[in-house]
Coordinates of C-alpha atoms and ligand atoms in Angstrom, one line a residue:
X5 CA 28.8 -37.3 93.3
X6 CA 32.6 -36.8 93.1
X7 CA 34.2 -37.5 96.3
X8 CA 36.8 -34.7 95.8
X9 CA 33.9 -32.3 96.0
X10 CA 32.2 -34.0 99.0
X11 CA 31.9 -31.6 101.9
X12 CA 33.2 -34.2 104.4
X13 CA 36.3 -36.3 104.9
X14 CA 36.6 -39.5 106.8
X15 CA 38.7 -39.7 110.0
X16 CA 40.6 -42.7 111.4
X17 CA 40.3 -42.0 115.2
X18 CA 37.1 -42.5 117.1
X19 CA 35.6 -39.3 118.5
X20 CA 36.6 -39.1 122.1
X21 CA 33.1 -38.0 123.3
X22 CA 31.1 -40.8 121.8
X23 CA 30.5 -44.2 123.5
X24 CA 28.1 -45.8 121.1
X25 CA 29.2 -47.6 118.0
X26 CA 26.6 -45.9 115.7
X27 CA 27.9 -42.5 116.7
X28 CA 31.6 -43.6 116.3
X29 CA 31.1 -45.0 112.8
X30 CA 28.7 -42.3 111.5
X31 CA 31.0 -39.5 112.8
X32 CA 34.3 -41.1 111.4
X33 CA 32.6 -41.6 108.0
X34 CA 31.4 -38.0 107.9
X35 CA 27.6 -38.8 108.0
X36 CA 26.8 -36.9 111.3
X37 CA 28.3 -34.2 113.5
X38 CA 27.5 -33.9 117.1
X39 CA 26.6 -30.4 118.2
X40 CA 25.9 -31.3 121.8
X41 CA 24.7 -34.4 123.7
X42 CA 21.9 -36.0 121.7
X43 CA 21.8 -33.3 119.1
X44 CA 23.3 -34.0 115.6
X45 CA 23.8 -32.4 112.2
X46 CA 23.1 -34.7 109.3
X47 CA 25.9 -34.2 106.8
X48 CA 25.5 -34.9 103.1
X49 CA 26.0 -38.7 103.3
X50 CA 24.0 -39.0 106.5
X51 CA 21.1 -36.9 105.2
X52 CA 21.0 -39.1 102.0
X53 CA 20.4 -42.2 104.3
X54 CA 17.9 -40.4 106.5
X55 CA 16.0 -39.2 103.5
X56 CA 15.7 -42.8 102.1
X57 CA 14.5 -44.1 105.3
X58 CA 11.9 -41.2 105.6
X59 CA 10.8 -41.9 102.1
X60 CA 10.2 -45.6 102.7
X61 CA 8.2 -44.7 105.8
X62 CA 6.3 -42.0 103.8
X63 CA 5.4 -44.6 101.0
X64 CA 4.2 -47.2 103.5
X65 CA 2.1 -44.7 105.4
X66 CA 0.5 -43.4 102.2
X67 CA -0.2 -47.0 101.2
X68 CA -2.4 -47.5 104.2
X69 CA -4.4 -44.4 103.4
X70 CA -2.8 -42.0 105.8
X71 CA -2.5 -38.3 104.8
X72 CA 0.7 -36.3 105.6
X73 CA 0.7 -33.0 107.3
X74 CA 3.2 -31.0 109.2
X75 CA 2.3 -29.6 112.7
X76 CA 4.5 -26.9 114.4
X77 CA 7.1 -27.7 117.0
X78 CA 6.4 -24.7 119.2
X79 CA 3.3 -25.7 121.2
X80 CA 1.0 -23.7 123.5
X81 CA 0.9 -24.7 127.1
X82 CA -2.9 -24.6 127.3
X83 CA -3.3 -27.8 125.2
X84 CA -0.8 -29.7 127.4
X85 CA -2.3 -28.5 130.6
X86 CA -5.7 -30.0 129.5
X87 CA -4.0 -33.5 129.4
X88 CA -1.8 -33.0 132.4
X89 CA 1.3 -33.4 130.3
X90 CA 2.8 -30.0 130.6
X91 CA 5.1 -30.9 133.4
X92 CA 6.4 -34.2 132.2
X93 CA 10.2 -34.9 132.1
X94 CA 10.4 -35.0 128.3
X95 CA 9.0 -31.5 127.7
X96 CA 11.4 -28.8 126.9
X97 CA 10.1 -25.4 127.9
X98 CA 11.2 -22.1 126.4
X99 CA 11.6 -18.7 128.1
X100 CA 8.1 -17.8 126.8
X101 CA 6.3 -19.7 129.7
X102 CA 3.2 -20.3 127.5
X103 CA 5.1 -22.4 124.9
X104 CA 6.9 -25.7 124.9
X105 CA 8.7 -27.9 122.2
X106 CA 6.8 -30.8 120.7
X107 CA 7.9 -34.3 122.1
X108 CA 4.6 -35.9 120.8
X109 CA 1.5 -34.3 119.2
X110 CA -1.8 -35.8 120.6
X111 CA -2.4 -32.4 122.1
X112 CA -2.2 -30.7 118.8
X113 CA -3.8 -33.2 116.4
X114 CA -6.9 -33.9 118.4
X115 CA -8.2 -30.3 118.7
X116 CA -7.2 -29.9 114.9
X117 CA -9.4 -32.8 114.0
X118 CA -12.3 -31.0 115.6
X119 CA -12.3 -28.7 112.6
X120 CA -12.1 -31.3 110.0
X121 CA -13.9 -34.4 111.2
X122 CA -17.6 -33.2 111.3
X123 CA -19.6 -36.4 111.2
X124 CA -19.1 -40.2 111.0
X125 CA -19.0 -39.9 107.1
X126 CA -15.5 -38.4 107.7
X127 CA -14.3 -41.6 109.5
X128 CA -12.0 -43.3 109.7
X129 CA -9.2 -40.9 109.2
X130 CA -5.5 -41.3 109.6
X131 CA -3.1 -38.3 109.6
X132 CA 0.7 -38.4 110.0
X133 CA 3.7 -36.3 110.0
X134 CA 7.5 -36.7 109.8
X135 CA 9.1 -34.1 111.9
X136 CA 11.9 -33.2 114.4
X137 CA 10.8 -34.1 118.0
X138 CA 12.4 -32.6 121.1
X139 CA 12.8 -34.6 124.3
X140 CA 14.7 -34.0 127.4
X141 CA 16.3 -37.4 127.5
X142 CA 18.6 -37.7 130.5
X143 CA 20.3 -40.9 128.9
X144 CA 21.4 -39.3 125.7
X145 CA 24.6 -41.4 125.3
X146 CA 23.5 -43.7 122.4
X147 CA 24.4 -41.5 119.5
X148 CA 21.4 -41.2 117.1
X149 CA 19.5 -44.0 118.8
X150 CA 18.5 -41.6 121.6
X151 CA 18.4 -37.9 120.6
X152 CA 17.3 -34.9 122.3
X153 CA 16.2 -33.7 118.9
X154 CA 15.4 -36.5 116.6
X155 CA 13.2 -37.4 113.6
X156 CA 10.0 -39.3 114.2
X157 CA 7.1 -40.3 112.1
X158 CA 3.9 -39.9 114.2
X159 CA 0.5 -41.2 112.9
X160 CA -2.8 -40.6 114.6
X161 CA -6.0 -42.5 113.5
X162 CA -9.6 -41.6 114.3
X163 CA -12.5 -44.0 114.5
X164 CA -16.0 -44.4 115.7
X165 CA -16.0 -48.0 116.7
X166 CA -13.5 -50.4 118.1
X167 CA -13.6 -52.7 115.0
X168 CA -12.4 -50.0 112.8
X169 CA -9.5 -49.2 115.2
X170 CA -8.6 -52.8 115.5
X171 CA -8.7 -53.3 111.8
X172 CA -6.5 -50.2 111.1
X173 CA -4.2 -51.3 113.9
X174 CA -3.5 -54.6 112.1
X175 CA -2.9 -52.9 108.8
X176 CA -0.3 -50.6 110.5
X177 CA 1.5 -53.6 111.9
X178 CA 1.9 -55.0 108.5
X179 CA 3.0 -51.6 107.1
X180 CA 5.6 -51.3 109.9
X181 CA 6.9 -54.8 109.0
X182 CA 7.2 -53.7 105.4
X183 CA 9.1 -50.6 106.5
X184 CA 11.7 -52.7 108.5
X185 CA 12.0 -55.3 105.7
X186 CA 12.9 -52.5 103.1
X187 CA 15.4 -51.2 105.6
X188 CA 17.0 -54.6 105.7
X189 CA 15.9 -55.3 109.3
X190 CA 13.2 -58.0 108.8
X191 CA 15.1 -60.8 110.4
X192 CA 16.1 -58.7 113.4
X193 CA 12.9 -57.0 114.1
X194 CA 10.1 -58.5 116.4
X195 CA 6.5 -57.4 117.3
X196 CA 6.7 -57.2 121.0
X197 CA 4.0 -56.7 123.6
X198 CA 4.8 -53.4 125.1
X199 CA 6.2 -52.8 128.5
X200 CA 5.7 -49.8 130.7
X201 CA 3.3 -47.0 129.9
X202 CA -0.3 -46.7 130.6
X203 CA -1.6 -48.6 127.7
X204 CA 0.5 -51.6 127.7
X205 CA -2.4 -54.2 127.1
X206 CA -3.3 -52.5 123.9
X207 CA 0.2 -51.5 122.7
X208 CA 3.0 -53.1 120.8
X209 CA 6.6 -52.3 120.1
X210 CA 8.8 -53.1 117.2
X211 CA 12.0 -54.2 118.7
X212 CA 15.3 -54.7 116.7
X213 CA 17.8 -57.1 118.2
X214 CA 21.2 -55.3 118.8
X215 CA 23.7 -55.3 121.7
X216 CA 23.3 -51.6 121.8
X217 CA 19.6 -52.0 122.7
X218 CA 18.2 -50.5 126.0
X219 CA 15.4 -53.1 126.4
X220 CA 15.4 -56.8 127.2
X221 CA 12.7 -58.9 125.1
X222 CA 11.7 -62.5 125.3
X223 CA 11.1 -64.1 121.8
X224 CA 8.5 -66.9 122.0
X225 CA 9.9 -69.9 120.2
X226 CA 6.3 -71.0 119.4
X227 CA 4.9 -68.0 117.6
X228 CA 7.9 -65.7 116.9
X229 CA 6.5 -62.7 118.7
X230 CA 8.2 -61.2 121.7
X231 CA 7.3 -59.8 125.1
X232 CA 9.1 -56.9 126.7
X233 CA 10.8 -57.9 130.0
X234 CA 8.7 -55.1 131.7
X235 CA 5.5 -57.1 131.3
X236 CA 6.9 -60.6 131.0
X237 CA 5.2 -63.3 133.1
X238 CA 6.8 -66.5 131.7
X239 CA 4.1 -67.3 129.3
X240 CA 3.1 -66.1 125.8
X241 CA -0.5 -65.4 124.7
X242 CA 0.0 -68.2 122.1
X243 CA 0.6 -70.6 125.0
X244 CA 4.3 -70.9 124.3
X245 CA 6.7 -71.3 127.3
X246 CA 10.1 -71.3 125.6
X247 CA 11.8 -68.0 125.0
X248 CA 15.0 -66.5 123.8
X249 CA 16.2 -63.5 125.7
X250 CA 17.8 -60.7 123.6
X251 CA 18.8 -57.1 124.0
X252 CA 16.8 -54.8 121.6
X253 CA 16.1 -51.2 120.6
X254 CA 12.5 -50.1 120.1
X255 CA 12.2 -48.8 116.5
X256 CA 8.4 -48.3 116.6
X257 CA 5.6 -48.3 119.0
X258 CA 1.9 -48.4 118.4
X259 CA -0.9 -47.8 120.8
X260 CA -4.7 -48.0 121.0
X261 CA -5.3 -44.8 122.8
X262 CA -9.2 -45.2 123.0
X263 CA -11.0 -42.0 124.0
X264 CA -8.2 -40.6 126.4
X265 CA -7.5 -37.6 124.2
X266 CA -10.8 -37.2 122.4
X267 CA -12.5 -36.8 125.9
X268 CA -10.2 -34.0 127.0
X269 CA -10.5 -32.1 123.7
X270 CA -14.1 -33.1 123.3
X271 CA -13.7 -34.6 119.8
X272 CA -17.1 -36.2 119.0
X273 CA -19.2 -37.5 116.1
X274 CA -22.6 -36.1 115.4
X275 CA -24.2 -38.6 118.0
X276 CA -22.1 -37.1 120.7
X277 CA -19.8 -40.2 120.9
X278 CA -16.2 -39.5 121.6
X279 CA -13.9 -40.7 118.8
X280 CA -11.6 -43.7 119.4
X281 CA -7.9 -42.9 118.6
X282 CA -4.9 -44.9 117.8
X283 CA -1.2 -43.6 117.7
X284 CA 1.7 -45.0 115.9
X285 CA 5.2 -43.7 116.4
X286 CA 8.3 -44.7 114.4
X287 CA 11.8 -43.3 115.0
X288 CA 13.2 -42.4 111.7
X289 CA 16.7 -41.3 112.9
X290 CA 16.7 -44.1 115.5
X291 CA 16.1 -46.6 112.6
X292 CA 19.3 -45.3 110.8
X293 CA 21.2 -45.7 114.0
X294 CA 19.8 -49.3 114.5
X295 CA 20.9 -50.2 110.9
X296 CA 24.4 -49.1 111.7
X297 CA 24.4 -51.1 114.9
X298 CA 23.2 -54.3 113.0
X299 CA 25.2 -53.9 109.8
X300 CA 28.9 -53.3 110.5
X301 CA 32.2 -55.1 110.9
X302 CA 35.5 -54.1 112.2
X303 CA 36.2 -52.0 109.1
X304 CA 33.0 -49.9 109.1
X305 CA 29.4 -49.8 108.1
X306 CA 27.5 -52.0 105.6
X307 CA 24.4 -50.3 104.3
X308 CA 21.5 -52.5 103.0
X309 CA 20.9 -51.4 99.4
X310 CA 17.5 -49.5 99.9
X311 CA 19.0 -47.1 102.4
X312 CA 22.7 -46.8 101.3
X313 CA 23.8 -43.3 100.6
X314 CA 24.9 -44.5 97.1
X315 CA 24.5 -47.8 95.5
X316 CA 27.9 -47.8 93.9
X317 CA 31.3 -46.6 95.1
X318 CA 33.5 -46.1 92.0
X319 CA 37.2 -45.9 93.0
X320 CA 39.9 -44.8 90.6
X321 CA 43.3 -45.8 91.8
X322 CA 46.4 -44.5 89.8
X323 CA 44.8 -41.2 89.2
X324 CA 48.3 -40.1 88.0
X325 CA 47.8 -42.3 84.9
X326 CA 45.8 -40.4 82.3
X327 CA 44.3 -43.4 80.7
X328 CA 43.0 -44.7 84.1
X329 CA 41.7 -41.3 84.9
X330 CA 40.0 -40.9 81.5
X331 CA 38.4 -44.3 81.7
X332 CA 37.2 -43.8 85.2
X333 CA 35.5 -40.5 84.3
X334 CA 33.8 -42.2 81.2
X335 CA 32.6 -45.0 83.5
X336 CA 31.2 -42.5 86.0
X337 CA 29.3 -40.7 83.3
X338 CA 27.9 -43.9 81.9
X339 CA 26.8 -45.0 85.4
X340 CA 25.2 -41.6 86.0
X341 CA 23.4 -41.6 82.8
X342 CA 22.0 -45.1 83.6
X343 CA 20.5 -43.5 86.8
X344 CA 22.6 -45.4 89.2
X345 CA 23.6 -43.6 92.3
X346 CA 27.4 -43.4 92.3
X347 CA 30.0 -41.9 94.6
X348 CA 33.0 -41.6 92.5
X349 CA 36.4 -41.5 94.3
X350 CA 38.3 -39.2 92.0
X351 CA 40.7 -37.8 94.6
X352 CA 44.3 -37.8 93.5
X353 CA 46.0 -37.1 96.8
X354 CA 44.9 -40.3 98.4
X355 CA 46.7 -43.6 98.4
X356 CA 45.0 -46.8 97.2
X357 CA 45.0 -48.0 100.7
X358 CA 43.3 -45.0 102.0
X359 CA 40.6 -45.0 99.3
X360 CA 39.8 -48.7 99.9
X361 CA 39.6 -48.1 103.7
X362 CA 37.2 -45.3 103.1
X363 CA 34.9 -47.7 101.0
X364 CA 34.8 -50.0 103.9
X365 CA 34.1 -47.3 106.5
X366 CA 31.4 -45.6 104.4
X367 CA 29.8 -48.9 103.5
X368 CA 28.2 -48.5 100.2
X369 CA 27.0 -51.9 99.0
X370 CA 29.1 -52.3 95.7
X371 CA 32.7 -51.2 95.0
X372 CA 34.0 -50.9 91.5
X373 CA 37.7 -50.3 91.3
X374 CA 39.5 -49.2 88.2
X375 CA 43.4 -49.2 88.1
X376 CA 46.2 -49.6 85.8
X377 CA 46.1 -53.3 86.5
X378 CA 42.4 -53.7 85.8
X379 CA 42.6 -51.5 82.7
X380 CA 45.3 -53.8 81.2
X381 CA 42.5 -56.3 81.0
X382 CA 40.0 -53.8 79.9
X383 CA 38.2 -54.6 83.2
X384 CA 37.2 -53.2 86.5
X385 CA 37.3 -55.1 89.8
X386 CA 33.9 -55.6 91.5
X387 CA 33.5 -56.3 95.2
X388 CA 30.4 -56.3 97.4
X389 CA 30.8 -54.8 100.8
X390 CA 30.6 -57.6 103.4
X391 CA 32.1 -60.2 100.9
X392 CA 35.8 -60.9 100.5
X393 CA 35.4 -62.1 96.9
X394 CA 36.6 -59.8 94.1
X395 CA 35.7 -60.3 90.5
X396 CA 37.1 -58.9 87.3
X397 CA 34.5 -57.8 84.8
X398 CA 35.0 -56.5 81.3
X399 CA 34.1 -52.8 81.2
X400 CA 31.8 -53.3 78.1
X401 CA 29.8 -55.8 80.2
X402 CA 29.4 -53.5 83.2
X403 CA 26.1 -51.9 82.6
X404 CA 24.4 -55.2 81.9
X405 CA 25.9 -56.7 84.9
X406 CA 24.8 -53.8 87.1
X407 CA 21.3 -53.7 85.6
X408 CA 20.9 -57.4 86.6
X409 CA 22.9 -57.3 89.8
X410 CA 21.8 -54.1 91.4
X411 CA 18.6 -55.9 92.4
X412 CA 20.4 -58.2 94.7
X413 CA 23.4 -56.3 96.0
Ligands
ATP4 P1 11.9 -45.2 124.6 O1 11.3 -46.2 125.4 O2 13.0 -45.7 123.8 O3 12.3 -43.8 125.1 P2 9.3 -44.1 123.9 O4 8.5 -45.2 124.3 O5 9.7 -42.9 124.7 O6 10.8 -44.8 123.5 P3 7.5 -43.2 121.7 O7 7.2 -41.9 122.6 O8 6.6 -44.2 121.6 O9 8.9 -43.7 122.3 O10 8.1 -42.7 120.3 C1 7.9 -43.4 119.1 C2 9.2 -43.8 118.6 O11 10.2 -42.8 118.5 C3 9.9 -44.9 119.4 O12 9.5 -46.2 119.1 C4 11.3 -44.7 119.0 O13 11.6 -45.5 117.8 C5 11.5 -43.2 118.6 N1 12.2 -42.5 119.8 C6 11.6 -42.3 121.0 N2 12.5 -41.5 121.7 C7 13.6 -41.2 120.9 C8 14.8 -40.5 121.1 N3 15.0 -39.9 122.2 N4 15.6 -40.5 120.0 C9 15.4 -41.1 118.9 N5 14.2 -41.8 118.6 C10 13.3 -41.9 119.6
MG5 MG1 11.2 -42.3 125.9

């Protein structure tokens, strides 16, 4: 992508109406645009990141045998009245008094499964979607960490015995950790005994440590798992008694629902036994916000390679010099043809300083600069975001270098 053609521009000033760091940086760099409190447009750079996270989530869900569907967002009141969740705070209602906007989907998936799970032979089944959710969030001040409209992956599993649910629950824990690992958050994310809610004894959260977090967790020094402050009683189930207190944001939440919803909607096997359900949520857009909160410095964002909008930011300084310009175009074509994702700063009205500041703000993992100075050496200058060190590299060696190096940017 040529930066001169990019829809968005960066801005120096923080938006006046944003408090959270993720919203400030994402807005200044042109990744998102706030429409109203907790409601954001994802602009080209932002959508690239969101889609990458979405695909990681999708791949990992498919890897545990879950099948993807897409349920509607506009949902009939009848279903919600059956479970007593029509009048909860989260539910947005619309002027048609028989419909509301989906903030979760147990009320839809459970009756849907009655048409498809006809006997025990059809079990277990795991069905998920990745979809915009709507929630009336009174505290929508945390940028994309807490939206009133946000992207969530919700997975529901159906079983006819506890062992099957327990086994699937453990597989999902592992899949979730693979997701956070691929998003660069492995060292920051803890399996946490969940606080609040109705099902806390059979529910876990995945909490990512960040000062922007709204939860307090206690990480057990013995086993490395954590406990949410809301259920903390000074002792871990492993016996550990030493803890580290941290602020954290919930990036995922898994529940053993039991027969709560299958009873309401009468979802049974052929022996008349109500199915046992699990549900597994993951905030795709919140994860993007959490990544920004974790990976940044005073100059901007620092995307982990798997979720970066591009892997390489190619910057041509001295665009007035035809030789530099021509070489830059040539390198851009070579990189594109090598299937590398490149944002090429070919703008000629920007100063070197402005271009390099933009690189830091946008946060692409590797910067490649070409200028009169580097071209004299038949070289480009390479720098990784987050490192101070720069390195001159012969242009003829560039592709080989990138092919080897792109793995560990
Ligand atoms: P929280 O306690 O933060 O409000 P929750 O318990 O209401 O979260 P769930 O209903 O379990 O969340 O939703 C599943 C996942 O969706 C959460 O783990 C979180 O990652 C994400 N999520 C929940 N609410 C929001 C929101 N308002 N904006 C963005 N992501 C959200
Ligand atoms: Mg909530």
